[in-house]
Coordinates of C-alpha atoms (C1' of nucleotides) in Angstrom, one line a residue:
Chain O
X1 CA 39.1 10.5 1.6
X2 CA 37.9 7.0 1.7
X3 CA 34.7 6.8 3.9
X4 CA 34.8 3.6 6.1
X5 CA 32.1 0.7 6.2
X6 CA 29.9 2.5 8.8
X7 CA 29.7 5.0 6.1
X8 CA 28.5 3.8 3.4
X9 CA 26.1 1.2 5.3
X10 CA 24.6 3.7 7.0
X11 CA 24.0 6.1 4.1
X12 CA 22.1 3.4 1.8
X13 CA 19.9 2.9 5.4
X14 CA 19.1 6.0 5.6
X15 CA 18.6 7.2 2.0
X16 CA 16.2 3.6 1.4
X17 CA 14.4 4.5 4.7
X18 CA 13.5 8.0 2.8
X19 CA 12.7 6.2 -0.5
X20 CA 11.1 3.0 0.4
X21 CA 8.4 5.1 3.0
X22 CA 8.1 8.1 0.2
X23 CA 6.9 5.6 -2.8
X24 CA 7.4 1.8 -1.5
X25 CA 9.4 -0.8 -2.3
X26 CA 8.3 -1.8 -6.2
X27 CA 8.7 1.7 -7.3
X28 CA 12.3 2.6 -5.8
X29 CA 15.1 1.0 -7.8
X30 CA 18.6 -0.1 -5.9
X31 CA 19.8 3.1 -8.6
X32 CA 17.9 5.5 -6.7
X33 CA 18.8 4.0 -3.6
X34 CA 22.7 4.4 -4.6
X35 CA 22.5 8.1 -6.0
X36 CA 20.7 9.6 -3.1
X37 CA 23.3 7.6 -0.8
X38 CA 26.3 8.9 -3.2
X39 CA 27.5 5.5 -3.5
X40 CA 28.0 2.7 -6.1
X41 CA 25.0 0.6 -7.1
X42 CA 26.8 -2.7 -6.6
X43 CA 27.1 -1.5 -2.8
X44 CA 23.5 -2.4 -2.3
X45 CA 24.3 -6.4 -2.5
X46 CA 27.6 -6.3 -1.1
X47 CA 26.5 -4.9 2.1
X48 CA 22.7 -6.5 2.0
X49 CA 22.5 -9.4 -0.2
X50 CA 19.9 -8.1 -2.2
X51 CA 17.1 -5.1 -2.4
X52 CA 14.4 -7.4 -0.6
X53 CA 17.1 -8.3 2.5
X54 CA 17.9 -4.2 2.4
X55 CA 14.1 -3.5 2.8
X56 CA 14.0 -6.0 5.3
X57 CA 16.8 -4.4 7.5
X58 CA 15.3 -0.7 7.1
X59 CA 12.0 -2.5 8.4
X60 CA 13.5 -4.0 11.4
X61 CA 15.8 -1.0 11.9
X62 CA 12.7 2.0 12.2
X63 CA 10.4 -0.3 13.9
X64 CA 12.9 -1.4 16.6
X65 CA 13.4 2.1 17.0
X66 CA 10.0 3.0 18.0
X67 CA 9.8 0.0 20.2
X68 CA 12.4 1.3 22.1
X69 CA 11.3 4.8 22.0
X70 CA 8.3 3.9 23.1
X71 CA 8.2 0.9 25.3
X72 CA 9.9 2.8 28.3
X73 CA 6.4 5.4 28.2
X74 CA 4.2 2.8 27.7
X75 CA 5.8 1.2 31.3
X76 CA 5.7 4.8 32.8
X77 CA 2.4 5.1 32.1
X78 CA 0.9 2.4 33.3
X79 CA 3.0 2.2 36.4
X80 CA 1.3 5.3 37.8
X81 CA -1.3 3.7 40.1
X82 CA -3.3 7.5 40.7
X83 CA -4.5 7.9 37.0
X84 CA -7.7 7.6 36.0
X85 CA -8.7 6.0 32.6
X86 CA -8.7 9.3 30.9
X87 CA -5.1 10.1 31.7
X88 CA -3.6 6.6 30.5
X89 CA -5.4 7.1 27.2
X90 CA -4.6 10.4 26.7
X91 CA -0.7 10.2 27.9
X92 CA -0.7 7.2 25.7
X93 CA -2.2 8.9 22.5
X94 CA 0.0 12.1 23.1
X95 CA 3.4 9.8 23.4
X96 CA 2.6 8.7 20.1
X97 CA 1.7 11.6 17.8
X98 CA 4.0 13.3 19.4
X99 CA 6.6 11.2 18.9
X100 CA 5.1 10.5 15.5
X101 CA 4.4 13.8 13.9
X102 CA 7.3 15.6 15.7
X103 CA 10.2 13.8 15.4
X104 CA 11.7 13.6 12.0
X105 CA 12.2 9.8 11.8
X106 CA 8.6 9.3 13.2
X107 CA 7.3 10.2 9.6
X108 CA 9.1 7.4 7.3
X109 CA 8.4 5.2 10.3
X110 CA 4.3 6.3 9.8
X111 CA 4.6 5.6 6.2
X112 CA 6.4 2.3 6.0
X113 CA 4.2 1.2 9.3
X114 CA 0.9 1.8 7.2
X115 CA 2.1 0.3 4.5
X116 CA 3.3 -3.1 5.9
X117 CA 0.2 -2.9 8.1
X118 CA -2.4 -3.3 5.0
X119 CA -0.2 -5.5 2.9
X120 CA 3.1 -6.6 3.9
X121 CA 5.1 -10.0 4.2
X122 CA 4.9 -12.2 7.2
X123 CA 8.5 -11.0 8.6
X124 CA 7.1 -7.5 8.4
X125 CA 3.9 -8.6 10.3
X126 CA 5.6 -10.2 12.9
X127 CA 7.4 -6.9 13.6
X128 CA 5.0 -4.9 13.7
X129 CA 3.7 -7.4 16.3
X130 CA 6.2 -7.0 18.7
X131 CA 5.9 -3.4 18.3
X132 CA 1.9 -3.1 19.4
X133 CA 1.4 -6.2 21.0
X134 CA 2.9 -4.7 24.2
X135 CA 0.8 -1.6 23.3
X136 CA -2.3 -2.7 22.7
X137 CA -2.1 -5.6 26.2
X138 CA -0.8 -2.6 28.0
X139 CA -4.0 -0.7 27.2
X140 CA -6.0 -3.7 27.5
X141 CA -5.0 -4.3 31.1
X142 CA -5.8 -0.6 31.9
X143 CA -9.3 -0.8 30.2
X144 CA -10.0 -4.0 32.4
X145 CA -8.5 -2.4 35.9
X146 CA -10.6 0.8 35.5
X147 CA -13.9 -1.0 34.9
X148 CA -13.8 -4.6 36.0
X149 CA -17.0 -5.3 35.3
X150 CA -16.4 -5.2 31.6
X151 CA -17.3 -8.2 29.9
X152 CA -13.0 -9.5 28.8
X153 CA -14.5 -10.6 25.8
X154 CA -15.2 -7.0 24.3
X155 CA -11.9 -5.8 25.3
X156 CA -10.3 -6.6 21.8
X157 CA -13.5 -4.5 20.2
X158 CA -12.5 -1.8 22.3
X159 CA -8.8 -2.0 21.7
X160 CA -9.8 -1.9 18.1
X161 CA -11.5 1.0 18.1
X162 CA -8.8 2.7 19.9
X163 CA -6.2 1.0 16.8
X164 CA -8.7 2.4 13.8
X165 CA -8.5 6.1 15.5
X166 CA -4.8 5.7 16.0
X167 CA -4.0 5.0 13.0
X168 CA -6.8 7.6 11.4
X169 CA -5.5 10.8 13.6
X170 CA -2.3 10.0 12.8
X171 CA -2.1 9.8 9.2
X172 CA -4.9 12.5 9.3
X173 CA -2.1 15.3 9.7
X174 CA -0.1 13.8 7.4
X175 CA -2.5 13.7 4.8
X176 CA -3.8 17.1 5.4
X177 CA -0.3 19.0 6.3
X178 CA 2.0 16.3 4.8
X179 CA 3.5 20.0 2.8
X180 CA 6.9 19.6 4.0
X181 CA 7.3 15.9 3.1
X182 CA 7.8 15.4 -0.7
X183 CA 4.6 13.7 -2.0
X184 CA 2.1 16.4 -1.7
X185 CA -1.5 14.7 -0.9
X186 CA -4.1 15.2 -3.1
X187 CA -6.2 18.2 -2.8
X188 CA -9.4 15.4 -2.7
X189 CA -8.7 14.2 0.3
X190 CA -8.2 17.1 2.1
X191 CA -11.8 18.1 0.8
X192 CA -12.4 15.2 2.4
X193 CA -11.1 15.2 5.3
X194 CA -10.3 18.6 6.1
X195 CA -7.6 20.0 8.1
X196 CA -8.2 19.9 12.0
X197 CA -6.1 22.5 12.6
X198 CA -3.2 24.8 11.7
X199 CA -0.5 24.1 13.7
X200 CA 1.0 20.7 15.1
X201 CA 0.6 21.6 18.4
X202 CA -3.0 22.5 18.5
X203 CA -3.5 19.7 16.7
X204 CA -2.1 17.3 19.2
X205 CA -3.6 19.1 21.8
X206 CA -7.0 19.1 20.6
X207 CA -6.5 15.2 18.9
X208 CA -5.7 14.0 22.6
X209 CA -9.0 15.7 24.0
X210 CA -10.8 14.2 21.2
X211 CA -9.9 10.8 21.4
X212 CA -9.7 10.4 24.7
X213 CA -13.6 12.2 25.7
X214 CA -15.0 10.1 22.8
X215 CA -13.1 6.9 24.1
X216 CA -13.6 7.1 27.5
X217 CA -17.3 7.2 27.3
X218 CA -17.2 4.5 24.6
X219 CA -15.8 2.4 27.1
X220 CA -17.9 3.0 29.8
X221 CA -20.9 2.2 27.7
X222 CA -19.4 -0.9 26.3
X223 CA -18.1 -2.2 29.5
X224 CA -22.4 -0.9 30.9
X225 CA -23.2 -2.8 28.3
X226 CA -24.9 -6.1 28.5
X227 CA -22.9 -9.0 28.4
X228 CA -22.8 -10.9 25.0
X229 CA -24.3 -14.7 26.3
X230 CA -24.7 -16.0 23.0
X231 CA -21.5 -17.1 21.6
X232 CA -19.7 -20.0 20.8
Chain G
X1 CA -15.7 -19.3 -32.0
X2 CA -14.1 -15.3 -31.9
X3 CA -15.5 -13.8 -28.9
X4 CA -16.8 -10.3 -29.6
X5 CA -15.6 -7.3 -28.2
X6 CA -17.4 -7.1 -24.8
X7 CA -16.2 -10.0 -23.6
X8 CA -12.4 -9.4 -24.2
X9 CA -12.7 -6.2 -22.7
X10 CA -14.9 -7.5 -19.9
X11 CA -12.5 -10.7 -19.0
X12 CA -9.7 -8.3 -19.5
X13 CA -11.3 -5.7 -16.6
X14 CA -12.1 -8.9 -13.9
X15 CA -9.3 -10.5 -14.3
X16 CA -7.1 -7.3 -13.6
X17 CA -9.5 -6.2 -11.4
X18 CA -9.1 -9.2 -9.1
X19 CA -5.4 -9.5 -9.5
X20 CA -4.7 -5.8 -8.8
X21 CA -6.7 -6.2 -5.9
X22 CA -4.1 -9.1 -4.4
X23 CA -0.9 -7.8 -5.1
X24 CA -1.1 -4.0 -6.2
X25 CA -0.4 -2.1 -9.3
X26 CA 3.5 -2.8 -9.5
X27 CA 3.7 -6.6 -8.6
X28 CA 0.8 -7.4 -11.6
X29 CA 2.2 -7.6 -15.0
X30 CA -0.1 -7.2 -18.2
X31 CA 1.0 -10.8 -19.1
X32 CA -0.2 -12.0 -15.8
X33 CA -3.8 -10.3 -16.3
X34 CA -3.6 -11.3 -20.2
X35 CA -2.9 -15.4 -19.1
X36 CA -6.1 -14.4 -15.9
X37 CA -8.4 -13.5 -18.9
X38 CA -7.1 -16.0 -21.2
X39 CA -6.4 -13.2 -24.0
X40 CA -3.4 -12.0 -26.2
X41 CA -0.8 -9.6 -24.3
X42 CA -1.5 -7.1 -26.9
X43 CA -4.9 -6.9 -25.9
X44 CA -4.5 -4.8 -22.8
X45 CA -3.0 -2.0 -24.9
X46 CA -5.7 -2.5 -28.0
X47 CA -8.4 -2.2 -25.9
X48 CA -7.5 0.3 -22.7
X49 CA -3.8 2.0 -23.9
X50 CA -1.4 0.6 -21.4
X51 CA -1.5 -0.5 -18.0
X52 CA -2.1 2.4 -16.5
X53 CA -5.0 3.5 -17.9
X54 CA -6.4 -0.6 -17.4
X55 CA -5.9 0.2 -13.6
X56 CA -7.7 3.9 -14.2
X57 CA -10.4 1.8 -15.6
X58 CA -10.6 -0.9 -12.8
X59 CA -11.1 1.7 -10.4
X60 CA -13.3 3.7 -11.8
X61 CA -15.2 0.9 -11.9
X62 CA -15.0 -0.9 -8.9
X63 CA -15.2 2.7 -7.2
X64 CA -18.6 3.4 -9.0
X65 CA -20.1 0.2 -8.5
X66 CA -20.0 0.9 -4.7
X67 CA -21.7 3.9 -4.9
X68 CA -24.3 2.9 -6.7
X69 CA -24.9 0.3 -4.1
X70 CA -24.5 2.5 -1.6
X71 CA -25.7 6.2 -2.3
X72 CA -29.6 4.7 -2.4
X73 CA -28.9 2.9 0.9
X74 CA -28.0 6.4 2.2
X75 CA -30.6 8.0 1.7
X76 CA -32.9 5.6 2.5
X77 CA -31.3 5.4 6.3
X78 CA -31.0 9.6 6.4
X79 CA -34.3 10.2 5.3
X80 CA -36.3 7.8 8.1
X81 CA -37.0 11.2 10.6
X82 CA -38.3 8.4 13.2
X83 CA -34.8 7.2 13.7
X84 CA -32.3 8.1 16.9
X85 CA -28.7 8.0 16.3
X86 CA -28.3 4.5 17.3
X87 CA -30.1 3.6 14.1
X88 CA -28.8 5.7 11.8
X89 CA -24.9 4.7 12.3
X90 CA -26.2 1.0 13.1
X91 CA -27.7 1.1 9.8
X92 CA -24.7 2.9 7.9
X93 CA -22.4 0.5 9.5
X94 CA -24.5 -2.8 8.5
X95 CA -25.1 -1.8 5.2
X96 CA -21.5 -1.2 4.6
X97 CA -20.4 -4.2 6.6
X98 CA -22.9 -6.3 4.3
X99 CA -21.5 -5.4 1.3
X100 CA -18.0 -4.8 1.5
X101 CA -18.1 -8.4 3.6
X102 CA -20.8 -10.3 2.1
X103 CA -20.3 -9.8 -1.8
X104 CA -17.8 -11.4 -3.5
X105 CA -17.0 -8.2 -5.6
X106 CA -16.9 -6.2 -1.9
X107 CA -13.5 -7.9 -1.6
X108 CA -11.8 -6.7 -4.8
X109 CA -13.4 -3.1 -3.9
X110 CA -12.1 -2.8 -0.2
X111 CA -8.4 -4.2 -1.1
X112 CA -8.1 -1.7 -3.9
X113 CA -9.9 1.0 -2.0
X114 CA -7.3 1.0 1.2
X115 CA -4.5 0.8 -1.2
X116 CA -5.5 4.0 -3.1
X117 CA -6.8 5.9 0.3
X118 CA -3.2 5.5 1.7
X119 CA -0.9 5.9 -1.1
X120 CA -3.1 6.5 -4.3
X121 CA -3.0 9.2 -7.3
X122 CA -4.6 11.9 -7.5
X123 CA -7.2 10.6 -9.8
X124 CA -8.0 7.6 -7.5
X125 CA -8.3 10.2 -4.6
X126 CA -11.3 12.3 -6.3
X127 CA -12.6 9.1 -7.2
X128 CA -12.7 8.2 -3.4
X129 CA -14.0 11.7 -2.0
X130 CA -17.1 11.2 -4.6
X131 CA -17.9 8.1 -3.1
X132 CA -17.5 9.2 0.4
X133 CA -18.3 12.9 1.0
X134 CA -21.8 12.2 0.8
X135 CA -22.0 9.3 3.3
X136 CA -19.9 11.3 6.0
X137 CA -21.8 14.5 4.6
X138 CA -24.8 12.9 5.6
X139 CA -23.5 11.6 8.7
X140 CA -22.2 15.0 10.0
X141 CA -26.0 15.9 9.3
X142 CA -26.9 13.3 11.4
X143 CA -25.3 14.2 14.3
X144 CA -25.9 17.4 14.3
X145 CA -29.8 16.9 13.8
X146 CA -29.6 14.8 17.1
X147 CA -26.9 16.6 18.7
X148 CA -27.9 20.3 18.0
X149 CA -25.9 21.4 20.6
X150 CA -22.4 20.0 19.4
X151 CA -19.9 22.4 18.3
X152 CA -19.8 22.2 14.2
X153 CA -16.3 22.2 14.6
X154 CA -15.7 19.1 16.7
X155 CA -17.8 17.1 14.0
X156 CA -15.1 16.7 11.6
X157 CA -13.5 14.9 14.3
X158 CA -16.3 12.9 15.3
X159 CA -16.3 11.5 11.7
X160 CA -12.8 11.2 11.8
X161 CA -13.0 8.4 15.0
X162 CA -16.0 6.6 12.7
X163 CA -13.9 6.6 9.7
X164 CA -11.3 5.1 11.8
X165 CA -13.2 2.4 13.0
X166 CA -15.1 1.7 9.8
X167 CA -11.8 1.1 8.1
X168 CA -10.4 -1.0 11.1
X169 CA -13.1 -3.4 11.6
X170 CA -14.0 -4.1 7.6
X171 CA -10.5 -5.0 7.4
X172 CA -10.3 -6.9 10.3
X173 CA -13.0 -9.5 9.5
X174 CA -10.5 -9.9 6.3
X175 CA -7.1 -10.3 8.2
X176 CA -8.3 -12.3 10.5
X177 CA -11.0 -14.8 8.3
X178 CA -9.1 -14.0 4.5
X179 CA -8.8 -17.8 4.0
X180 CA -11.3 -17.8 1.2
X181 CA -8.9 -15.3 -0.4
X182 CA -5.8 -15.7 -2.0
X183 CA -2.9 -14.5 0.3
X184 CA -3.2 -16.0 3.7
X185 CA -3.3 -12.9 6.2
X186 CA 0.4 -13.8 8.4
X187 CA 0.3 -15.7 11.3
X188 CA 1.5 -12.2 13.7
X189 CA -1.3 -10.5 12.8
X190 CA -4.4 -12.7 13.7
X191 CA -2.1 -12.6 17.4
X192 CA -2.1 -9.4 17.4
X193 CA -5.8 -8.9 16.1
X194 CA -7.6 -12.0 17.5
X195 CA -10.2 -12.6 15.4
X196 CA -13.6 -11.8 17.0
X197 CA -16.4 -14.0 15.7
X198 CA -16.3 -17.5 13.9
X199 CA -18.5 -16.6 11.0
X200 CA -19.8 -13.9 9.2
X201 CA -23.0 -13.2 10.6
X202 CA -22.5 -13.4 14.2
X203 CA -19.0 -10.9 13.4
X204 CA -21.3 -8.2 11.3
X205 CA -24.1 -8.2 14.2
X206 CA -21.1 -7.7 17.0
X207 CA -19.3 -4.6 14.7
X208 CA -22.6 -3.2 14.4
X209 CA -23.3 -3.4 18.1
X210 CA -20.1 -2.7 19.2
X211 CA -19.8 0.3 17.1
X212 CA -23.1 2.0 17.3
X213 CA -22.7 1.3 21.5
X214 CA -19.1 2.9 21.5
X215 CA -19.6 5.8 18.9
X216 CA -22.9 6.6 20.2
X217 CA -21.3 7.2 23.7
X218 CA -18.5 8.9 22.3
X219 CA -20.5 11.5 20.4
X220 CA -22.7 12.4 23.4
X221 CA -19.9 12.7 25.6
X222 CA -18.1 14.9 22.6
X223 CA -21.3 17.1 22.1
X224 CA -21.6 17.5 26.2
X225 CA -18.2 18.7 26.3
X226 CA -17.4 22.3 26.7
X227 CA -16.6 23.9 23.5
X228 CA -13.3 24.9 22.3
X229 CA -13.1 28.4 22.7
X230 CA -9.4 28.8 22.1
X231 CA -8.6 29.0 18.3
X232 CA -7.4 30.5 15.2
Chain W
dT1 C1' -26.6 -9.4 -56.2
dG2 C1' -21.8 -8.8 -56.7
dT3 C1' -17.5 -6.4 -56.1
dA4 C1' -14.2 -3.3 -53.9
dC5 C1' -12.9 -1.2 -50.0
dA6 C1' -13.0 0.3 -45.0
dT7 C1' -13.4 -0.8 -40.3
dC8 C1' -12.4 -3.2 -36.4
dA9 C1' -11.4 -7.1 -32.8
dG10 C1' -7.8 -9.8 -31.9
dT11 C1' -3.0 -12.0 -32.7
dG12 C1' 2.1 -13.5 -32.6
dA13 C1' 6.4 -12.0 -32.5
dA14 C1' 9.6 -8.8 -31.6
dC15 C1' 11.6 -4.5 -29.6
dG16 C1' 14.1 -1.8 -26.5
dC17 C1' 14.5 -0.2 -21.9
dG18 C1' 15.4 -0.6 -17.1
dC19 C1' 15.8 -3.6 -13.6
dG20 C1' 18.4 -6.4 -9.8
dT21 C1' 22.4 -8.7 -9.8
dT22 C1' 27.2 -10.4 -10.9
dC23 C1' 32.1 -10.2 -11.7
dA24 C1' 36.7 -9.1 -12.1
dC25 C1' 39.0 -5.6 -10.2
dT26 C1' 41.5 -1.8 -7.1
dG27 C1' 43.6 -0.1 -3.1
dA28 C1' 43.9 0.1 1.7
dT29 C1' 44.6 -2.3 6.0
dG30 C1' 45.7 -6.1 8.8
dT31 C1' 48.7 -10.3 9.9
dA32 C1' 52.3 -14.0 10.1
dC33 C1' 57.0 -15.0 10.3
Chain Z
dT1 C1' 62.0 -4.2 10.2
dG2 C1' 60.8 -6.1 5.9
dT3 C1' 58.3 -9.1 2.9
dA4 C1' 54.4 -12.0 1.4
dC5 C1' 49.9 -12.9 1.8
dA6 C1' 44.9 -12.4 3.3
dT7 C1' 41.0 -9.7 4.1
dC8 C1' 37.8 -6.4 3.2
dA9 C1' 35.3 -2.0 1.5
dG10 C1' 34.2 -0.2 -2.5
dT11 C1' 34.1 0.2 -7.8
dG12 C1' 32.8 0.2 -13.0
dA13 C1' 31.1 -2.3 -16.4
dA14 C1' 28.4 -5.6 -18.0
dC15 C1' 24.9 -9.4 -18.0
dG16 C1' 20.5 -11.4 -18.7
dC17 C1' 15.8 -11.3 -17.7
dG18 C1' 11.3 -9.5 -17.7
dC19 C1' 8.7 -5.7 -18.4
dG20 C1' 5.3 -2.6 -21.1
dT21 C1' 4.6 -1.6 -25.6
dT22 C1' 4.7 -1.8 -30.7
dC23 C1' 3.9 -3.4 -35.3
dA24 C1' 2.6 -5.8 -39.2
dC25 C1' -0.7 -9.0 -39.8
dT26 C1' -5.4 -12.0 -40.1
dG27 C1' -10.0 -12.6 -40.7
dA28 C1' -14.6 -11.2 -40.0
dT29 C1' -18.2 -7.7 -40.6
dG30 C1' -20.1 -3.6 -42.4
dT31 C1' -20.8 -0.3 -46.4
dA32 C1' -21.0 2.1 -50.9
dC33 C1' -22.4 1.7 -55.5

DNA sequence: TGTACATCAGTGAACGCGCGTTCACTGATGTAC
DNA sequence: TGTACATCAGTGAACGCGCGTTCACTGATGTAC
């Protein structure tokens, strides 16, 4: 009846992974942890050295999974040499949510993303890097194919309006739909921002249209723009 | 040499509210804010009845301070009828960018504010939809004054890609330039997020430009797109 | 004006709980000879 | 093949620290008569 190492390790990954993205990691205890893993508390530093070092390794473990999810698209995408600008954005917005909002994992990565993204530690920081670096460069280099005239020095503006709409849309159906995750969001927010649609497909659907009309012409009239001459 | 009432309470309330602001709820201990405000442990409890309700209080606080500021700025900027759209969200944007970036107390407020928008309490929720229904309220008035042939129900969205941005690039300024601050912002993310201007001024007048030109584009090209006939 | 009492801001020390972590232990599985 | 020992996953109980909170107290200020 004994259950082997594999076991056990994997359950404390998996049952952290749940807890540290539902409420963080200062209000999860290494108790909770071990009861929703079924195992002993003193498991926690015998296979991790410590809560912080098991935080860590769910960390690296959900964000190298999206990397590698998502990495292969990303080169798919951009290989195609017949897209237009439109197509690149909108594949690339509708690989994420999708993969995002769909897939079950997709949702404690969202949460534990977000938060390391506003406050984390350096180690998270620097993973998240090498998660949207090649993202964001890939883009970057697609903005600056499709209209060469734009001025490289506004490409990280536009690659950072194209960031704070990611991230907006995406936790936008979490916040307004979030019903089958535990937390329920407050009904304040969804007063706020109300719901964009009913179902997750439409949602998607129409998200992708959105982002990628309001984009596309964003670009174009940055990249018409006049060039900035005074700088430093 | 006792210091009256109003000043206990009143060091108590800036030294949490700055120390909140840094590290969060959970990672703040009263003793830490008692030592900040150079006052007795028991203080916290004598004068606001537990942590808690001290945080309750800081946000109220920081939260209503904001919209003060802000809700006469509004309606200043809406009620101008010689104004295109360019102006409006070029206004919005500045004033926000102004003093979110520019006073010192702007800092505490936007650190606090993205902590509760993303993983707040109900309470802290309302408290954010009062202070910003009215500005995308009057936003979504906006457009549709200039745009009155935009589908009502694509505005939501189109507020949803300037809430997106607004968030992104009044944190950016902070990642990227937070030296003044406390916690130096890691070394992955200003890679990842180069920063865009070397001081304050020059980065405000770039956002502003850069947002106004992008969004502007974007909502034409959203309100010339065929509406979405398909749905529920 | 003087006395007795009430109110209130603020204090110092202690309480008790819950946390992450440690430690001595068990029992199963390999390994050397 | 049998024996002695090493390794390792996993356990149960306890440790000690630090947390938010409580409590009895002080001393100053107001108030009634």
């Amino acid at each position: 009846m004994t259950t082997d190492a594999r076991d056990t390790r994997e359950r404390l990954l998996d049952a952290a992974e749940a807890l540290f993205a539902d409420r963080g990691y200062d209000a999860v205890t290494v108790r909770d942890i071990a009861a929703a893993a079924e195992v002993n508390v003193a498991a926690v530093n015998y296979h991790f050295h410590g809560k912080d070092r098991l935080y860590g390794e769910v960390l690296r473990r959900v964000i190298a999974a999206k990397r590698d999810r998502h990495l292969d698209a990303m080169e798919t995408i951009l290989a195609d040499e017949g897209q237009d600008l439109a197509d690149v954005i909108g594949d690339f917005f509708r690989t994420h949510l999708d993969d995002v909002l769909r897939r079950e994992e997709g949702g404690n990565f969202l949460k534990l993303f977000v938060r390391e993204l506003h406050h984390g530690s350096p180690e998270g920081a620097e993973m998240i890097r090498e998660l949207l670096q090649p993202m964001w460069d890939g883009l970057g280099r697609a903005v600056i194919k499709h209209h060469p005239e734009v001025d490289p020095k506004l490409v990280p503006w536009i690659i950072g309006s194209l960031h704070g709409q990611l991230i907006h849309f995406t936790m936008r159906w979490r916040t307004t739909h979030g019903g089958d995750c535990h937390p329920t969001p407050p009904e304040a927010i969804r007063l706020l921002f109300p719901p964009l649609a009913d179902d997750l497909d439409r949602y998607i659907e129409r998200a992708v249209e959105h982002i990628t009309r309001f984009s596309v012409a964003g670009i174009e009239a940055v990249a018409a723009g006049k060039t900035v001459e005074e700088h430093s």
